[in-house]
Amino acid sequence: RHPAAQYVLDPVLGDDGQLYVSEEMVGAYREAVREADAVTPNQFEAECLSGVAVDSVAAAARAMDWFHGQGVRRVVITSAELPTFPGQLVLFCSEQNGEQGEPPARSMIPFPKRDIDFTGTGDSFAAFLVAAVAAGLGWAAACARALAQMQALLDTTVAAQSAEETPAGAARAAARELRVVQARAVIEKPTVQYKVFPFPTD
């Protein structure tokens, strides 16, 4: 590993309470986490790796602290569904910048929940996030920009799907592919519309 390289880990384990991989991969990803500078799990993946049920804002903080305890500087839980945020998902981000023992900087971004699933959203978000960090944005600002790009990409994809007549069967999968090329303009210049909130203080 090059000493100047930044290692961003997207721990692709599963979603919605279901593993995509074997149980053994959870342990393998826990080992990989220790080498990462940043991690981008979804709610289910954060729970699998940390052992913390992310069912509240405080629990999200505990889960992110587990990653910090493994040596990870930057953490984002890309989407969490909590009972206190009906109709929404919440992105949580945390950055450990100070000396050991100092509290990390934490933020959260609520955004509307969609009633449709697409394949590749986690990959796209991680790519957008890496690009935002490489452009010099701070962690919370980079997360907000990546979220805005992701939502713009989904808006473009939904609009394209609605405009097309899709026959039943196998063609439906193609209709749900993310329209990255069509969304190029809004990806390059996204409108950051969701507010970044600091974590509530105890």
mmCIF file of C-alpha atoms in Angstrom:
data_model
loop_
_atom_site.group_PDB
_atom_site.id
_atom_site.type_symbol
_atom_site.label_atom_id
_atom_site.label_comp_id
_atom_site.label_asym_id
_atom_site.label_seq_id
_atom_site.Cartn_x
_atom_site.Cartn_y
_atom_site.Cartn_z
ATOM 1 C CA ARG A 1 0.000 0.000 0.000
ATOM 2 C CA HIS A 2 1.331 3.432 -0.977
ATOM 3 C CA PRO A 3 1.741 5.611 2.129
ATOM 4 C CA ALA A 4 -0.058 8.534 0.464
ATOM 5 C CA ALA A 5 -3.005 6.431 -0.716
ATOM 6 C CA GLN A 6 -6.365 6.725 0.985
ATOM 7 C CA TYR A 7 -8.236 3.448 1.383
ATOM 8 C CA VAL A 8 -12.035 3.789 1.177
ATOM 9 C CA LEU A 9 -13.890 0.581 2.015
ATOM 10 C CA ASP A 10 -17.445 -0.069 0.859
ATOM 11 C CA PRO A 11 -18.276 -3.243 2.822
ATOM 12 C CA VAL A 12 -20.760 -4.885 0.483
ATOM 13 C CA LEU A 13 -22.457 -7.391 2.791
ATOM 14 C CA GLY A 14 -26.187 -6.941 2.291
ATOM 15 C CA ASP A 15 -29.203 -4.720 2.910
ATOM 16 C CA ASP A 16 -32.707 -4.788 4.387
ATOM 17 C CA GLY A 17 -31.728 -7.414 6.938
ATOM 18 C CA GLN A 18 -30.343 -9.874 4.382
ATOM 19 C CA LEU A 19 -26.755 -10.898 3.690
ATOM 20 C CA TYR A 20 -25.650 -11.044 0.054
ATOM 21 C CA VAL A 21 -22.585 -13.057 1.039
ATOM 22 C CA SER A 22 -21.620 -15.906 3.364
ATOM 23 C CA GLU A 23 -21.330 -15.344 7.120
ATOM 24 C CA GLU A 24 -17.567 -15.792 6.838
ATOM 25 C CA MET A 25 -17.318 -12.572 4.840
ATOM 26 C CA VAL A 26 -18.471 -10.538 7.850
ATOM 27 C CA GLY A 27 -15.300 -11.528 9.687
ATOM 28 C CA ALA A 28 -13.196 -10.853 6.606
ATOM 29 C CA TYR A 29 -14.626 -7.349 6.307
ATOM 30 C CA ARG A 30 -13.986 -6.709 10.000
ATOM 31 C CA GLU A 31 -10.326 -7.429 9.296
ATOM 32 C CA ALA A 32 -10.379 -5.160 6.242
ATOM 33 C CA VAL A 33 -11.926 -2.315 8.246
ATOM 34 C CA ARG A 34 -8.717 -2.019 10.266
ATOM 35 C CA GLU A 35 -6.823 -1.021 7.137
ATOM 36 C CA ALA A 36 -9.361 1.554 5.939
ATOM 37 C CA ASP A 37 -9.148 5.334 6.134
ATOM 38 C CA ALA A 38 -12.880 5.661 5.421
ATOM 39 C CA VAL A 39 -15.846 3.269 5.341
ATOM 40 C CA THR A 40 -19.255 3.609 3.667
ATOM 41 C CA PRO A 41 -21.625 0.951 5.076
ATOM 42 C CA ASN A 42 -25.389 1.080 4.843
ATOM 43 C CA GLN A 43 -27.428 0.564 8.008
ATOM 44 C CA PHE A 44 -27.463 -3.227 7.822
ATOM 45 C CA GLU A 45 -23.739 -3.439 7.059
ATOM 46 C CA ALA A 46 -22.884 -1.073 9.921
ATOM 47 C CA GLU A 47 -24.919 -3.272 12.254
ATOM 48 C CA CYS A 48 -23.292 -6.488 11.030
ATOM 49 C CA LEU A 49 -19.777 -5.143 11.447
ATOM 50 C CA SER A 50 -20.153 -3.157 14.671
ATOM 51 C CA GLY A 51 -22.641 -5.374 16.478
ATOM 52 C CA VAL A 52 -24.733 -2.276 17.268
ATOM 53 C CA ALA A 53 -28.402 -2.119 16.258
ATOM 54 C CA VAL A 54 -28.672 1.259 14.527
ATOM 55 C CA ASP A 55 -32.186 2.141 15.679
ATOM 56 C CA SER A 56 -31.603 5.684 16.959
ATOM 57 C CA VAL A 57 -29.287 8.652 16.535
ATOM 58 C CA ALA A 58 -27.391 7.639 19.675
ATOM 59 C CA ALA A 59 -27.002 4.094 18.360
ATOM 60 C CA ALA A 60 -25.654 5.435 15.064
ATOM 61 C CA ALA A 61 -23.008 7.306 17.049
ATOM 62 C CA ARG A 62 -22.061 4.110 18.901
ATOM 63 C CA ALA A 63 -21.775 2.172 15.647
ATOM 64 C CA MET A 64 -19.553 4.853 14.110
ATOM 65 C CA ASP A 65 -17.447 4.894 17.275
ATOM 66 C CA TRP A 66 -16.817 1.186 16.760
ATOM 67 C CA PHE A 67 -15.280 1.963 13.370
ATOM 68 C CA HIS A 68 -13.209 4.773 14.857
ATOM 69 C CA GLY A 69 -12.019 2.300 17.468
ATOM 70 C CA GLN A 70 -10.724 0.102 14.648
ATOM 71 C CA GLY A 71 -8.599 2.990 13.404
ATOM 72 C CA VAL A 72 -10.973 4.347 10.740
ATOM 73 C CA ARG A 73 -10.791 8.132 10.519
ATOM 74 C CA ARG A 74 -13.925 8.778 8.464
ATOM 75 C CA VAL A 75 -17.252 6.934 8.644
ATOM 76 C CA VAL A 76 -20.527 7.375 6.818
ATOM 77 C CA ILE A 77 -23.642 5.269 7.320
ATOM 78 C CA THR A 78 -25.184 5.968 3.954
ATOM 79 C CA SER A 79 -28.838 5.369 4.794
ATOM 80 C CA ALA A 80 -30.568 4.445 8.032
ATOM 81 C CA GLU A 81 -34.284 4.041 8.609
ATOM 82 C CA LEU A 82 -35.256 5.172 12.110
ATOM 83 C CA PRO A 83 -38.678 5.355 13.796
ATOM 84 C CA THR A 84 -38.045 8.993 14.716
ATOM 85 C CA PHE A 85 -37.739 9.979 11.038
ATOM 86 C CA PRO A 86 -40.947 8.673 9.377
ATOM 87 C CA GLY A 87 -40.878 8.734 5.584
ATOM 88 C CA GLN A 88 -37.185 9.552 5.574
ATOM 89 C CA LEU A 89 -33.775 7.963 5.611
ATOM 90 C CA VAL A 90 -30.829 9.487 7.446
ATOM 91 C CA LEU A 91 -27.195 9.680 6.399
ATOM 92 C CA PHE A 92 -24.798 9.773 9.350
ATOM 93 C CA CYS A 93 -21.185 10.873 9.031
ATOM 94 C CA SER A 94 -18.368 11.092 11.545
ATOM 95 C CA GLU A 95 -14.757 12.215 11.337
ATOM 96 C CA GLN A 96 -12.040 11.665 13.928
ATOM 97 C CA ASN A 97 -9.625 14.551 13.441
ATOM 98 C CA GLY A 98 -8.274 15.263 16.914
ATOM 99 C CA GLU A 99 -6.066 13.429 19.315
ATOM 100 C CA GLN A 100 -7.072 10.078 20.733
ATOM 101 C CA GLY A 101 -9.912 10.583 23.201
ATOM 102 C CA GLU A 102 -11.278 13.740 21.577
ATOM 103 C CA PRO A 103 -14.859 13.426 20.286
ATOM 104 C CA PRO A 104 -15.280 13.093 16.527
ATOM 105 C CA ALA A 105 -17.141 15.639 14.425
ATOM 106 C CA ARG A 106 -20.552 14.185 13.595
ATOM 107 C CA SER A 107 -23.334 15.274 11.256
ATOM 108 C CA MET A 108 -26.563 13.836 9.923
ATOM 109 C CA ILE A 109 -28.594 14.488 6.799
ATOM 110 C CA PRO A 110 -32.256 13.390 6.588
ATOM 111 C CA PHE A 111 -33.594 12.844 3.075
ATOM 112 C CA PRO A 112 -36.800 11.414 1.558
ATOM 113 C CA LYS A 113 -37.193 7.656 1.371
ATOM 114 C CA ARG A 114 -38.039 6.226 -2.054
ATOM 115 C CA ASP A 115 -40.357 3.287 -2.579
ATOM 116 C CA ILE A 116 -38.184 1.740 -5.271
ATOM 117 C CA ASP A 117 -34.831 -0.021 -5.168
ATOM 118 C CA PHE A 118 -32.000 0.203 -7.676
ATOM 119 C CA THR A 119 -28.853 -1.836 -8.024
ATOM 120 C CA GLY A 120 -25.549 -0.006 -7.731
ATOM 121 C CA THR A 121 -26.541 2.899 -5.509
ATOM 122 C CA GLY A 122 -23.892 2.079 -2.902
ATOM 123 C CA ASP A 123 -21.177 1.847 -5.551
ATOM 124 C CA SER A 124 -22.238 5.152 -7.078
ATOM 125 C CA PHE A 125 -22.376 6.931 -3.725
ATOM 126 C CA ALA A 126 -18.885 5.717 -2.794
ATOM 127 C CA ALA A 127 -17.522 6.929 -6.141
ATOM 128 C CA PHE A 128 -19.150 10.350 -5.746
ATOM 129 C CA LEU A 129 -17.806 10.602 -2.197
ATOM 130 C CA VAL A 130 -14.238 9.760 -3.204
ATOM 131 C CA ALA A 131 -14.392 12.384 -5.958
ATOM 132 C CA ALA A 132 -15.696 15.034 -3.540
ATOM 133 C CA VAL A 133 -12.942 14.324 -1.008
ATOM 134 C CA ALA A 134 -10.318 14.361 -3.774
ATOM 135 C CA ALA A 135 -11.661 17.779 -4.811
ATOM 136 C CA GLY A 136 -10.844 19.092 -1.346
ATOM 137 C CA LEU A 137 -14.224 19.099 0.402
ATOM 138 C CA GLY A 138 -14.441 18.362 4.109
ATOM 139 C CA TRP A 139 -16.044 15.096 5.164
ATOM 140 C CA ALA A 140 -19.553 16.381 5.954
ATOM 141 C CA ALA A 141 -19.616 18.590 2.845
ATOM 142 C CA ALA A 142 -18.369 15.692 0.715
ATOM 143 C CA CYS A 143 -21.126 13.461 2.076
ATOM 144 C CA ALA A 144 -23.745 16.130 1.353
ATOM 145 C CA ARG A 145 -22.482 16.553 -2.216
ATOM 146 C CA ALA A 146 -22.372 12.799 -2.839
ATOM 147 C CA LEU A 147 -25.917 12.471 -1.501
ATOM 148 C CA ALA A 148 -27.104 15.285 -3.784
ATOM 149 C CA GLN A 149 -25.458 13.603 -6.776
ATOM 150 C CA MET A 150 -27.001 10.265 -5.840
ATOM 151 C CA GLN A 151 -30.487 11.742 -5.536
ATOM 152 C CA ALA A 152 -30.096 13.576 -8.848
ATOM 153 C CA LEU A 153 -29.043 10.319 -10.483
ATOM 154 C CA LEU A 154 -32.093 8.551 -9.036
ATOM 155 C CA ASP A 155 -34.396 11.363 -10.192
ATOM 156 C CA THR A 156 -33.012 11.019 -13.722
ATOM 157 C CA THR A 157 -33.375 7.249 -13.614
ATOM 158 C CA VAL A 158 -36.969 7.354 -12.363
ATOM 159 C CA ALA A 159 -37.916 9.924 -15.001
ATOM 160 C CA ALA A 160 -36.353 7.824 -17.753
ATOM 161 C CA GLN A 161 -38.076 4.700 -16.523
ATOM 162 C CA SER A 162 -41.452 6.444 -16.402
ATOM 163 C CA ALA A 163 -41.002 7.708 -19.967
ATOM 164 C CA GLU A 164 -40.280 4.255 -21.347
ATOM 165 C CA GLU A 165 -42.667 1.422 -21.988
ATOM 166 C CA THR A 166 -41.141 -1.603 -20.306
ATOM 167 C CA PRO A 167 -42.474 -5.049 -21.151
ATOM 168 C CA ALA A 168 -42.910 -7.551 -18.374
ATOM 169 C CA GLY A 169 -40.230 -10.027 -17.400
ATOM 170 C CA ALA A 170 -36.500 -9.714 -17.885
ATOM 171 C CA ALA A 171 -36.673 -6.255 -19.452
ATOM 172 C CA ARG A 172 -37.663 -4.782 -16.085
ATOM 173 C CA ALA A 173 -34.155 -5.248 -14.733
ATOM 174 C CA ALA A 174 -32.723 -3.165 -17.561
ATOM 175 C CA ALA A 175 -35.320 -0.487 -16.916
ATOM 176 C CA ARG A 176 -34.012 -0.141 -13.356
ATOM 177 C CA GLU A 177 -30.381 0.409 -14.338
ATOM 178 C CA LEU A 178 -28.986 3.709 -13.100
ATOM 179 C CA ARG A 179 -28.882 6.264 -15.935
ATOM 180 C CA VAL A 180 -25.406 7.626 -15.243
ATOM 181 C CA VAL A 181 -24.776 8.943 -18.759
ATOM 182 C CA GLN A 182 -28.117 10.731 -18.940
ATOM 183 C CA ALA A 183 -27.507 12.273 -15.512
ATOM 184 C CA ARG A 184 -24.034 13.594 -16.338
ATOM 185 C CA ALA A 185 -24.972 17.274 -16.157
ATOM 186 C CA VAL A 186 -26.654 17.042 -12.727
ATOM 187 C CA ILE A 187 -23.860 14.817 -11.415
ATOM 188 C CA GLU A 188 -21.231 17.356 -12.455
ATOM 189 C CA LYS A 189 -23.166 20.302 -10.990
ATOM 190 C CA PRO A 190 -25.524 18.981 -8.324
ATOM 191 C CA THR A 191 -27.853 21.101 -6.233
ATOM 192 C CA VAL A 192 -27.115 20.328 -2.584
ATOM 193 C CA GLN A 193 -30.643 20.580 -1.235
ATOM 194 C CA TYR A 194 -30.601 18.537 1.973
ATOM 195 C CA LYS A 195 -29.536 20.254 5.179
ATOM 196 C CA VAL A 196 -26.606 19.014 7.252
ATOM 197 C CA PHE A 197 -27.471 18.895 10.951
ATOM 198 C CA PRO A 198 -25.032 18.553 13.840
ATOM 199 C CA PHE A 199 -25.603 15.660 16.201
ATOM 200 C CA PRO A 200 -27.716 16.568 19.235
ATOM 201 C CA THR A 201 -25.636 17.195 22.328
ATOM 202 C CA ASP A 202 -26.161 15.123 25.459
#
